[in-house]
Amino acid sequence: MKRIAIILLVAIASCTFVFAAGAAESTDSSLLRVGASPEPHGTLLSLVVDDLAEQGITLEIVEFTDYVMPNEALQAGEIEANYFQHLPYLESFNLEHGYDLVSAGGIHIEPMALYSTKYDSLEAIPDGATIAIPNDPTNEGRALLLLESAGLIELDDEAGIEAVPADVTSNPHGYRFSEIEAASLPRVLDDADAAVINGNYAIPAGLIATRDGLYVEGGDSPYVNVIAVRNGEEDNAAVQALVEALKSEKVAAFVAENYPNGEVILVD
């Protein structure tokens, strides 16, 4: 699969830069620092660097590999936006941390899937198997809802998108759930019987949901990845230029060529 090298404007080692002592909000309205997961978010952002430059906007891509620091950096004003999370996660993070971050626009869905290197079908997963799932609230709930959709478990109707293993009301196969940091799930896949893995961590590990997944989230997923900003900045001209650029035919063509199996699904 082709990948565009993120160079010059991409601060790969910038977690140090972002949290350096004395970091301050940028006063340059033409500078747009965007925190992002490397794949596919950073890759898609790198496609539009030149397009935004033509509009007088300098896009700097600041890479993160976890689900907490990008929102902390945004809240602190050390970046102007981030692009790594789906909307339910953003809303849950706000509640948990007292933040007021909002979506400036939805860009794509990365279908979550159940993977296994030991078994080639849902039916083959044995009773008592260990299934690894993300340990953050919204992605854990998303994983359990996926398993319920697959017919493997049943959840309390009131659990909703933040379901936890304690909300499992029927587990006929006696599955055990191992709650793991989302970024580590591809690395523990060989140790577990199966694992539910987010798309942005599955893709770099060479996993394709529609090819390798035993069960894949449906296309009606509410888990749309968004450009997040501080409340009141969603209509900022540079931010909206970024949203429009990511919805361009150029990006759509790249996604069609490089994610042909539905690993990334652009939304309107």
PDB file of C-alpha atoms in Angstrom:
ATOM      1  CA  MET A   1       0.000   0.000   0.000  1.00  0.00           C
ATOM      2  CA  LYS A   2       1.373   3.382  -0.946  1.00  0.00           C
ATOM      3  CA  ARG A   3       2.177   5.811   1.820  1.00  0.00           C
ATOM      4  CA  ILE A   4       3.156   9.437   1.464  1.00  0.00           C
ATOM      5  CA  ALA A   5       6.164  10.355   3.591  1.00  0.00           C
ATOM      6  CA  ILE A   6       5.275  13.060   6.049  1.00  0.00           C
ATOM      7  CA  ILE A   7       8.294  15.355   5.978  1.00  0.00           C
ATOM      8  CA  LEU A   8       9.358  18.911   6.695  1.00  0.00           C
ATOM      9  CA  LEU A   9       6.030  20.105   8.039  1.00  0.00           C
ATOM     10  CA  VAL A  10       5.405  16.987  10.051  1.00  0.00           C
ATOM     11  CA  ALA A  11       6.745  17.121  13.581  1.00  0.00           C
ATOM     12  CA  ILE A  12       7.263  13.414  14.130  1.00  0.00           C
ATOM     13  CA  ALA A  13       9.105  13.928  17.378  1.00  0.00           C
ATOM     14  CA  SER A  14       6.903  16.771  18.368  1.00  0.00           C
ATOM     15  CA  CYS A  15       5.337  15.357  21.491  1.00  0.00           C
ATOM     16  CA  THR A  16       8.442  16.816  23.147  1.00  0.00           C
ATOM     17  CA  PHE A  17       7.894  20.093  21.291  1.00  0.00           C
ATOM     18  CA  VAL A  18       4.200  20.232  22.130  1.00  0.00           C
ATOM     19  CA  PHE A  19       4.665  19.924  25.846  1.00  0.00           C
ATOM     20  CA  ALA A  20       7.893  21.894  26.126  1.00  0.00           C
ATOM     21  CA  ALA A  21       8.007  24.356  28.981  1.00  0.00           C
ATOM     22  CA  GLY A  22       6.667  27.740  28.096  1.00  0.00           C
ATOM     23  CA  ALA A  23       4.632  26.535  25.108  1.00  0.00           C
ATOM     24  CA  ALA A  24       2.045  29.144  24.193  1.00  0.00           C
ATOM     25  CA  GLU A  25      -0.909  29.533  21.920  1.00  0.00           C
ATOM     26  CA  SER A  26      -0.021  30.580  18.400  1.00  0.00           C
ATOM     27  CA  THR A  27      -1.003  34.108  17.424  1.00  0.00           C
ATOM     28  CA  ASP A  28      -0.346  33.425  13.741  1.00  0.00           C
ATOM     29  CA  SER A  29      -3.750  32.956  12.113  1.00  0.00           C
ATOM     30  CA  SER A  30      -2.094  31.391   9.058  1.00  0.00           C
ATOM     31  CA  LEU A  31      -0.508  28.595  11.132  1.00  0.00           C
ATOM     32  CA  LEU A  32      -2.630  25.489  11.670  1.00  0.00           C
ATOM     33  CA  ARG A  33      -1.034  22.880  13.911  1.00  0.00           C
ATOM     34  CA  VAL A  34      -3.027  19.660  13.829  1.00  0.00           C
ATOM     35  CA  GLY A  35      -2.414  16.709  16.141  1.00  0.00           C
ATOM     36  CA  ALA A  36      -2.991  13.373  14.445  1.00  0.00           C
ATOM     37  CA  SER A  37      -2.549   9.629  14.633  1.00  0.00           C
ATOM     38  CA  PRO A  38      -0.002   8.616  11.980  1.00  0.00           C
ATOM     39  CA  GLU A  39      -2.320   6.326  10.049  1.00  0.00           C
ATOM     40  CA  PRO A  40      -4.568   7.136   8.303  1.00  0.00           C
ATOM     41  CA  HIS A  41      -5.016  10.624   9.762  1.00  0.00           C
ATOM     42  CA  GLY A  42      -1.472  11.897   9.294  1.00  0.00           C
ATOM     43  CA  THR A  43      -1.314  10.388   5.837  1.00  0.00           C
ATOM     44  CA  LEU A  44      -4.528  12.125   4.750  1.00  0.00           C
ATOM     45  CA  LEU A  45      -3.422  15.428   6.253  1.00  0.00           C
ATOM     46  CA  SER A  46      -0.130  15.270   4.357  1.00  0.00           C
ATOM     47  CA  LEU A  47      -2.092  15.193   1.098  1.00  0.00           C
ATOM     48  CA  VAL A  48      -3.501  18.666   1.649  1.00  0.00           C
ATOM     49  CA  VAL A  49      -0.426  20.542   2.936  1.00  0.00           C
ATOM     50  CA  ASP A  50       0.251  22.115  -0.467  1.00  0.00           C
ATOM     51  CA  ASP A  51      -3.427  22.834  -1.111  1.00  0.00           C
ATOM     52  CA  LEU A  52      -3.682  24.810   2.112  1.00  0.00           C
ATOM     53  CA  ALA A  53      -0.374  26.558   1.421  1.00  0.00           C
ATOM     54  CA  GLU A  54      -1.935  27.921  -1.778  1.00  0.00           C
ATOM     55  CA  GLN A  55      -4.555  29.551   0.472  1.00  0.00           C
ATOM     56  CA  GLY A  56      -1.885  31.055   2.722  1.00  0.00           C
ATOM     57  CA  ILE A  57      -2.303  28.453   5.470  1.00  0.00           C
ATOM     58  CA  THR A  58       0.715  26.643   6.900  1.00  0.00           C
ATOM     59  CA  LEU A  59      -0.347  23.171   8.011  1.00  0.00           C
ATOM     60  CA  GLU A  60       1.907  21.495  10.564  1.00  0.00           C
ATOM     61  CA  ILE A  61       1.122  17.884  11.406  1.00  0.00           C
ATOM     62  CA  VAL A  62       1.985  16.874  14.961  1.00  0.00           C
ATOM     63  CA  GLU A  63       1.943  13.101  15.379  1.00  0.00           C
ATOM     64  CA  PHE A  64       0.704  11.331  18.497  1.00  0.00           C
ATOM     65  CA  THR A  65       0.406   7.613  19.159  1.00  0.00           C
ATOM     66  CA  ASP A  66      -2.055   7.671  22.050  1.00  0.00           C
ATOM     67  CA  TYR A  67      -5.627   8.833  22.642  1.00  0.00           C
ATOM     68  CA  VAL A  68      -5.043  11.330  25.459  1.00  0.00           C
ATOM     69  CA  MET A  69      -2.228  13.737  24.606  1.00  0.00           C
ATOM     70  CA  PRO A  70      -3.827  15.128  21.412  1.00  0.00           C
ATOM     71  CA  ASN A  71      -6.812  16.425  23.378  1.00  0.00           C
ATOM     72  CA  GLU A  72      -4.636  17.711  26.201  1.00  0.00           C
ATOM     73  CA  ALA A  73      -2.506  19.621  23.688  1.00  0.00           C
ATOM     74  CA  LEU A  74      -5.601  21.043  22.008  1.00  0.00           C
ATOM     75  CA  GLN A  75      -7.178  22.122  25.292  1.00  0.00           C
ATOM     76  CA  ALA A  76      -3.904  23.809  26.282  1.00  0.00           C
ATOM     77  CA  GLY A  77      -3.762  25.763  23.020  1.00  0.00           C
ATOM     78  CA  GLU A  78      -0.546  24.074  21.902  1.00  0.00           C
ATOM     79  CA  ILE A  79      -2.218  22.950  18.688  1.00  0.00           C
ATOM     80  CA  GLU A  80      -5.172  24.460  16.832  1.00  0.00           C
ATOM     81  CA  ALA A  81      -6.986  21.201  16.010  1.00  0.00           C
ATOM     82  CA  ASN A  82      -6.645  17.459  16.137  1.00  0.00           C
ATOM     83  CA  TYR A  83      -7.697  14.594  13.894  1.00  0.00           C
ATOM     84  CA  PHE A  84      -7.550  11.171  15.502  1.00  0.00           C
ATOM     85  CA  GLN A  85     -10.823  10.459  17.298  1.00  0.00           C
ATOM     86  CA  HIS A  86     -14.425   9.634  16.621  1.00  0.00           C
ATOM     87  CA  LEU A  87     -17.253  11.767  17.957  1.00  0.00           C
ATOM     88  CA  PRO A  88     -18.426   9.484  20.809  1.00  0.00           C
ATOM     89  CA  TYR A  89     -14.865   9.384  22.153  1.00  0.00           C
ATOM     90  CA  LEU A  90     -14.603  13.181  21.977  1.00  0.00           C
ATOM     91  CA  GLU A  91     -17.862  13.604  23.872  1.00  0.00           C
ATOM     92  CA  SER A  92     -16.826  11.072  26.518  1.00  0.00           C
ATOM     93  CA  PHE A  93     -13.415  12.717  26.909  1.00  0.00           C
ATOM     94  CA  ASN A  94     -15.048  16.105  27.452  1.00  0.00           C
ATOM     95  CA  LEU A  95     -17.245  14.722  30.221  1.00  0.00           C
ATOM     96  CA  GLU A  96     -14.385  12.911  31.916  1.00  0.00           C
ATOM     97  CA  HIS A  97     -11.930  15.817  31.814  1.00  0.00           C
ATOM     98  CA  GLY A  98     -14.213  18.860  31.914  1.00  0.00           C
ATOM     99  CA  TYR A  99     -13.076  19.994  28.463  1.00  0.00           C
ATOM    100  CA  ASP A 100     -15.158  21.855  25.876  1.00  0.00           C
ATOM    101  CA  LEU A 101     -13.805  20.524  22.587  1.00  0.00           C
ATOM    102  CA  VAL A 102     -16.126  20.292  19.590  1.00  0.00           C
ATOM    103  CA  SER A 103     -16.220  18.850  16.091  1.00  0.00           C
ATOM    104  CA  ALA A 104     -15.549  21.176  13.183  1.00  0.00           C
ATOM    105  CA  GLY A 105     -16.481  18.456  10.682  1.00  0.00           C
ATOM    106  CA  GLY A 106     -16.708  14.700  10.219  1.00  0.00           C
ATOM    107  CA  ILE A 107     -14.220  13.168   7.773  1.00  0.00           C
ATOM    108  CA  HIS A 108     -14.184   9.368   7.751  1.00  0.00           C
ATOM    109  CA  ILE A 109     -15.042   6.088   9.440  1.00  0.00           C
ATOM    110  CA  GLU A 110     -12.531   3.324  10.162  1.00  0.00           C
ATOM    111  CA  PRO A 111     -14.562   0.147  10.662  1.00  0.00           C
ATOM    112  CA  MET A 112     -13.684  -1.712  13.850  1.00  0.00           C
ATOM    113  CA  ALA A 113     -13.334  -5.476  13.510  1.00  0.00           C
ATOM    114  CA  LEU A 114     -12.760  -8.669  15.470  1.00  0.00           C
ATOM    115  CA  TYR A 115      -9.478 -10.328  14.472  1.00  0.00           C
ATOM    116  CA  SER A 116      -7.785 -13.604  15.310  1.00  0.00           C
ATOM    117  CA  THR A 117      -4.556 -15.288  14.253  1.00  0.00           C
ATOM    118  CA  LYS A 118      -5.697 -18.591  15.741  1.00  0.00           C
ATOM    119  CA  TYR A 119      -9.197 -19.038  14.340  1.00  0.00           C
ATOM    120  CA  ASP A 120     -10.658 -18.350  10.910  1.00  0.00           C
ATOM    121  CA  SER A 121     -14.330 -17.908  11.818  1.00  0.00           C
ATOM    122  CA  LEU A 122     -16.567 -16.821  14.676  1.00  0.00           C
ATOM    123  CA  GLU A 123     -17.780 -20.394  15.056  1.00  0.00           C
ATOM    124  CA  ALA A 124     -14.222 -21.648  15.561  1.00  0.00           C
ATOM    125  CA  ILE A 125     -13.556 -19.473  18.613  1.00  0.00           C
ATOM    126  CA  PRO A 126     -13.791 -21.941  21.520  1.00  0.00           C
ATOM    127  CA  ASP A 127     -15.751 -21.633  24.730  1.00  0.00           C
ATOM    128  CA  GLY A 128     -13.761 -19.857  27.421  1.00  0.00           C
ATOM    129  CA  ALA A 129     -11.660 -17.955  24.879  1.00  0.00           C
ATOM    130  CA  THR A 130      -9.983 -14.674  25.822  1.00  0.00           C
ATOM    131  CA  ILE A 131     -11.004 -11.705  23.690  1.00  0.00           C
ATOM    132  CA  ALA A 132      -8.898  -8.545  23.998  1.00  0.00           C
ATOM    133  CA  ILE A 133     -10.801  -5.263  23.794  1.00  0.00           C
ATOM    134  CA  PRO A 134      -9.830  -1.572  24.151  1.00  0.00           C
ATOM    135  CA  ASN A 135      -9.810  -0.261  27.714  1.00  0.00           C
ATOM    136  CA  ASP A 136     -10.959   3.332  27.081  1.00  0.00           C
ATOM    137  CA  PRO A 137     -14.669   3.901  27.773  1.00  0.00           C
ATOM    138  CA  THR A 138     -16.112   4.568  24.317  1.00  0.00           C
ATOM    139  CA  ASN A 139     -13.968   2.106  22.373  1.00  0.00           C
ATOM    140  CA  GLU A 140     -14.555  -0.602  24.960  1.00  0.00           C
ATOM    141  CA  GLY A 141     -18.285  -0.062  24.587  1.00  0.00           C
ATOM    142  CA  ARG A 142     -17.920  -0.005  20.818  1.00  0.00           C
ATOM    143  CA  ALA A 143     -16.074  -3.343  20.930  1.00  0.00           C
ATOM    144  CA  LEU A 144     -18.697  -4.967  23.140  1.00  0.00           C
ATOM    145  CA  LEU A 145     -21.486  -3.691  20.885  1.00  0.00           C
ATOM    146  CA  LEU A 146     -19.617  -5.242  17.954  1.00  0.00           C
ATOM    147  CA  LEU A 147     -19.476  -8.591  19.767  1.00  0.00           C
ATOM    148  CA  GLU A 148     -23.179  -8.297  20.556  1.00  0.00           C
ATOM    149  CA  SER A 149     -23.923  -7.536  16.901  1.00  0.00           C
ATOM    150  CA  ALA A 150     -21.966 -10.667  15.979  1.00  0.00           C
ATOM    151  CA  GLY A 151     -24.260 -12.688  18.249  1.00  0.00           C
ATOM    152  CA  LEU A 152     -21.515 -13.675  20.679  1.00  0.00           C
ATOM    153  CA  ILE A 153     -22.853 -11.882  23.772  1.00  0.00           C
ATOM    154  CA  GLU A 154     -25.812  -9.833  24.951  1.00  0.00           C
ATOM    155  CA  LEU A 155     -25.604  -6.512  26.779  1.00  0.00           C
ATOM    156  CA  ASP A 156     -27.872  -4.676  29.179  1.00  0.00           C
ATOM    157  CA  ASP A 157     -30.148  -2.485  27.055  1.00  0.00           C
ATOM    158  CA  GLU A 158     -29.284   0.536  29.187  1.00  0.00           C
ATOM    159  CA  ALA A 159     -25.504   0.164  28.794  1.00  0.00           C
ATOM    160  CA  GLY A 160     -25.312   2.074  25.519  1.00  0.00           C
ATOM    161  CA  ILE A 161     -22.062   3.072  23.860  1.00  0.00           C
ATOM    162  CA  GLU A 162     -20.123   3.034  27.136  1.00  0.00           C
ATOM    163  CA  ALA A 163     -20.833  -0.600  27.948  1.00  0.00           C
ATOM    164  CA  VAL A 164     -18.280  -2.495  30.022  1.00  0.00           C
ATOM    165  CA  PRO A 165     -17.880  -6.247  30.618  1.00  0.00           C
ATOM    166  CA  ALA A 166     -20.056  -5.951  33.745  1.00  0.00           C
ATOM    167  CA  ASP A 167     -22.936  -5.022  31.408  1.00  0.00           C
ATOM    168  CA  VAL A 168     -22.801  -8.410  29.648  1.00  0.00           C
ATOM    169  CA  THR A 169     -26.076 -10.145  30.492  1.00  0.00           C
ATOM    170  CA  SER A 170     -25.569 -13.262  28.386  1.00  0.00           C
ATOM    171  CA  ASN A 171     -22.235 -14.923  27.623  1.00  0.00           C
ATOM    172  CA  PRO A 172     -23.114 -18.449  26.535  1.00  0.00           C
ATOM    173  CA  HIS A 173     -19.568 -19.275  25.461  1.00  0.00           C
ATOM    174  CA  GLY A 174     -17.984 -18.070  28.676  1.00  0.00           C
ATOM    175  CA  TYR A 175     -15.660 -15.626  26.938  1.00  0.00           C
ATOM    176  CA  ARG A 176     -13.183 -13.713  29.086  1.00  0.00           C
ATOM    177  CA  PHE A 177     -12.414 -10.103  28.236  1.00  0.00           C
ATOM    178  CA  SER A 178      -8.920  -8.683  28.498  1.00  0.00           C
ATOM    179  CA  GLU A 179      -9.018  -4.883  28.649  1.00  0.00           C
ATOM    180  CA  ILE A 180      -5.934  -3.519  26.850  1.00  0.00           C
ATOM    181  CA  GLU A 181      -4.801  -0.058  25.771  1.00  0.00           C
ATOM    182  CA  ALA A 182      -6.082   0.345  22.207  1.00  0.00           C
ATOM    183  CA  ALA A 183      -2.630   1.024  20.735  1.00  0.00           C
ATOM    184  CA  SER A 184      -1.306  -2.266  22.140  1.00  0.00           C
ATOM    185  CA  LEU A 185      -4.036  -4.514  20.736  1.00  0.00           C
ATOM    186  CA  PRO A 186      -2.221  -5.475  17.495  1.00  0.00           C
ATOM    187  CA  ARG A 187       0.802  -6.518  19.584  1.00  0.00           C
ATOM    188  CA  VAL A 188      -1.246  -8.810  21.836  1.00  0.00           C
ATOM    189  CA  LEU A 189      -3.279 -10.356  19.030  1.00  0.00           C
ATOM    190  CA  ASP A 190      -1.105 -13.478  18.910  1.00  0.00           C
ATOM    191  CA  ASP A 191      -1.425 -13.957  22.669  1.00  0.00           C
ATOM    192  CA  ALA A 192      -5.216 -13.625  22.837  1.00  0.00           C
ATOM    193  CA  ASP A 193      -7.701 -15.893  21.121  1.00  0.00           C
ATOM    194  CA  ALA A 194      -9.155 -12.845  19.362  1.00  0.00           C
ATOM    195  CA  ALA A 195      -9.038  -9.062  19.630  1.00  0.00           C
ATOM    196  CA  VAL A 196     -11.295  -6.166  18.659  1.00  0.00           C
ATOM    197  CA  ILE A 197      -9.018  -3.528  17.131  1.00  0.00           C
ATOM    198  CA  ASN A 198      -9.627   0.065  16.043  1.00  0.00           C
ATOM    199  CA  GLY A 199      -8.916   0.814  12.397  1.00  0.00           C
ATOM    200  CA  ASN A 200      -6.163   3.358  12.996  1.00  0.00           C
ATOM    201  CA  TYR A 201      -4.152   0.702  14.853  1.00  0.00           C
ATOM    202  CA  ALA A 202      -5.169  -2.223  12.654  1.00  0.00           C
ATOM    203  CA  ILE A 203      -4.075  -0.546   9.406  1.00  0.00           C
ATOM    204  CA  PRO A 204      -0.402   0.045  10.371  1.00  0.00           C
ATOM    205  CA  ALA A 205      -0.271  -3.555  11.610  1.00  0.00           C
ATOM    206  CA  GLY A 206      -1.223  -4.747   8.123  1.00  0.00           C
ATOM    207  CA  LEU A 207      -4.735  -5.783   9.096  1.00  0.00           C
ATOM    208  CA  ILE A 208      -7.596  -5.086   6.710  1.00  0.00           C
ATOM    209  CA  ALA A 209     -11.022  -5.351   8.299  1.00  0.00           C
ATOM    210  CA  THR A 210     -12.832  -6.723   5.259  1.00  0.00           C
ATOM    211  CA  ARG A 211     -10.055  -9.223   4.525  1.00  0.00           C
ATOM    212  CA  ASP A 212      -8.798 -10.255   7.950  1.00  0.00           C
ATOM    213  CA  GLY A 213     -11.705  -9.497  10.262  1.00  0.00           C
ATOM    214  CA  LEU A 214     -13.905 -12.304  11.511  1.00  0.00           C
ATOM    215  CA  TYR A 215     -16.659  -9.732  11.979  1.00  0.00           C
ATOM    216  CA  VAL A 216     -16.689  -6.116  10.789  1.00  0.00           C
ATOM    217  CA  GLU A 217     -18.639  -3.109  11.995  1.00  0.00           C
ATOM    218  CA  GLY A 218     -21.450  -2.038   9.675  1.00  0.00           C
ATOM    219  CA  GLY A 219     -21.334   1.000   7.395  1.00  0.00           C
ATOM    220  CA  ASP A 220     -23.960   2.799   9.496  1.00  0.00           C
ATOM    221  CA  SER A 221     -21.437   3.287  12.281  1.00  0.00           C
ATOM    222  CA  PRO A 222     -21.846   6.493  14.361  1.00  0.00           C
ATOM    223  CA  TYR A 223     -18.100   6.515  15.025  1.00  0.00           C
ATOM    224  CA  VAL A 224     -17.111   9.207  12.533  1.00  0.00           C
ATOM    225  CA  ASN A 225     -13.573  10.572  12.892  1.00  0.00           C
ATOM    226  CA  VAL A 226     -13.675  14.349  13.220  1.00  0.00           C
ATOM    227  CA  ILE A 227     -11.542  17.468  13.136  1.00  0.00           C
ATOM    228  CA  ALA A 228     -11.737  18.622  16.759  1.00  0.00           C
ATOM    229  CA  VAL A 229     -11.168  22.193  17.944  1.00  0.00           C
ATOM    230  CA  ARG A 230     -11.826  24.284  21.031  1.00  0.00           C
ATOM    231  CA  ASN A 231     -15.426  25.470  21.329  1.00  0.00           C
ATOM    232  CA  GLY A 232     -15.931  28.683  19.375  1.00  0.00           C
ATOM    233  CA  GLU A 233     -13.214  27.927  16.839  1.00  0.00           C
ATOM    234  CA  GLU A 234     -15.160  25.506  14.664  1.00  0.00           C
ATOM    235  CA  ASP A 235     -15.919  28.237  12.111  1.00  0.00           C
ATOM    236  CA  ASN A 236     -12.325  29.470  11.939  1.00  0.00           C
ATOM    237  CA  ALA A 237     -11.465  30.022   8.266  1.00  0.00           C
ATOM    238  CA  ALA A 238      -8.289  27.917   8.354  1.00  0.00           C
ATOM    239  CA  VAL A 239     -10.078  25.065  10.140  1.00  0.00           C
ATOM    240  CA  GLN A 240     -12.919  25.055   7.637  1.00  0.00           C
ATOM    241  CA  ALA A 241     -10.411  25.191   4.769  1.00  0.00           C
ATOM    242  CA  LEU A 242      -8.841  22.039   6.231  1.00  0.00           C
ATOM    243  CA  VAL A 243     -12.207  20.286   6.487  1.00  0.00           C
ATOM    244  CA  GLU A 244     -13.024  21.155   2.878  1.00  0.00           C
ATOM    245  CA  ALA A 245      -9.594  20.027   1.688  1.00  0.00           C
ATOM    246  CA  LEU A 246     -10.045  16.637   3.364  1.00  0.00           C
ATOM    247  CA  LYS A 247     -13.371  16.253   1.542  1.00  0.00           C
ATOM    248  CA  SER A 248     -11.806  16.994  -1.854  1.00  0.00           C
ATOM    249  CA  GLU A 249     -11.765  14.732  -4.893  1.00  0.00           C
ATOM    250  CA  LYS A 250      -7.991  14.483  -4.454  1.00  0.00           C
ATOM    251  CA  VAL A 251      -8.377  12.852  -1.055  1.00  0.00           C
ATOM    252  CA  ALA A 252     -11.265  10.680  -2.260  1.00  0.00           C
ATOM    253  CA  ALA A 253      -9.121   9.382  -5.124  1.00  0.00           C
ATOM    254  CA  PHE A 254      -6.252   8.620  -2.755  1.00  0.00           C
ATOM    255  CA  VAL A 255      -8.541   6.739  -0.373  1.00  0.00           C
ATOM    256  CA  ALA A 256     -10.055   4.735  -3.233  1.00  0.00           C
ATOM    257  CA  GLU A 257      -6.597   3.720  -4.462  1.00  0.00           C
ATOM    258  CA  ASN A 258      -4.861   3.116  -1.147  1.00  0.00           C
ATOM    259  CA  TYR A 259      -7.699   1.778   1.005  1.00  0.00           C
ATOM    260  CA  PRO A 260      -9.613  -0.246  -1.594  1.00  0.00           C
ATOM    261  CA  ASN A 261     -11.002  -2.728   0.916  1.00  0.00           C
ATOM    262  CA  GLY A 262     -12.992  -0.279   3.004  1.00  0.00           C
ATOM    263  CA  GLU A 263     -10.340   0.346   5.672  1.00  0.00           C
ATOM    264  CA  VAL A 264     -11.225   4.060   5.416  1.00  0.00           C
ATOM    265  CA  ILE A 265     -14.712   5.223   4.429  1.00  0.00           C
ATOM    266  CA  LEU A 266     -15.135   8.939   3.720  1.00  0.00           C
ATOM    267  CA  VAL A 267     -18.372  10.558   4.874  1.00  0.00           C
ATOM    268  CA  ASP A 268     -20.327  13.360   3.196  1.00  0.00           C
TER     269      ASP A 268
END
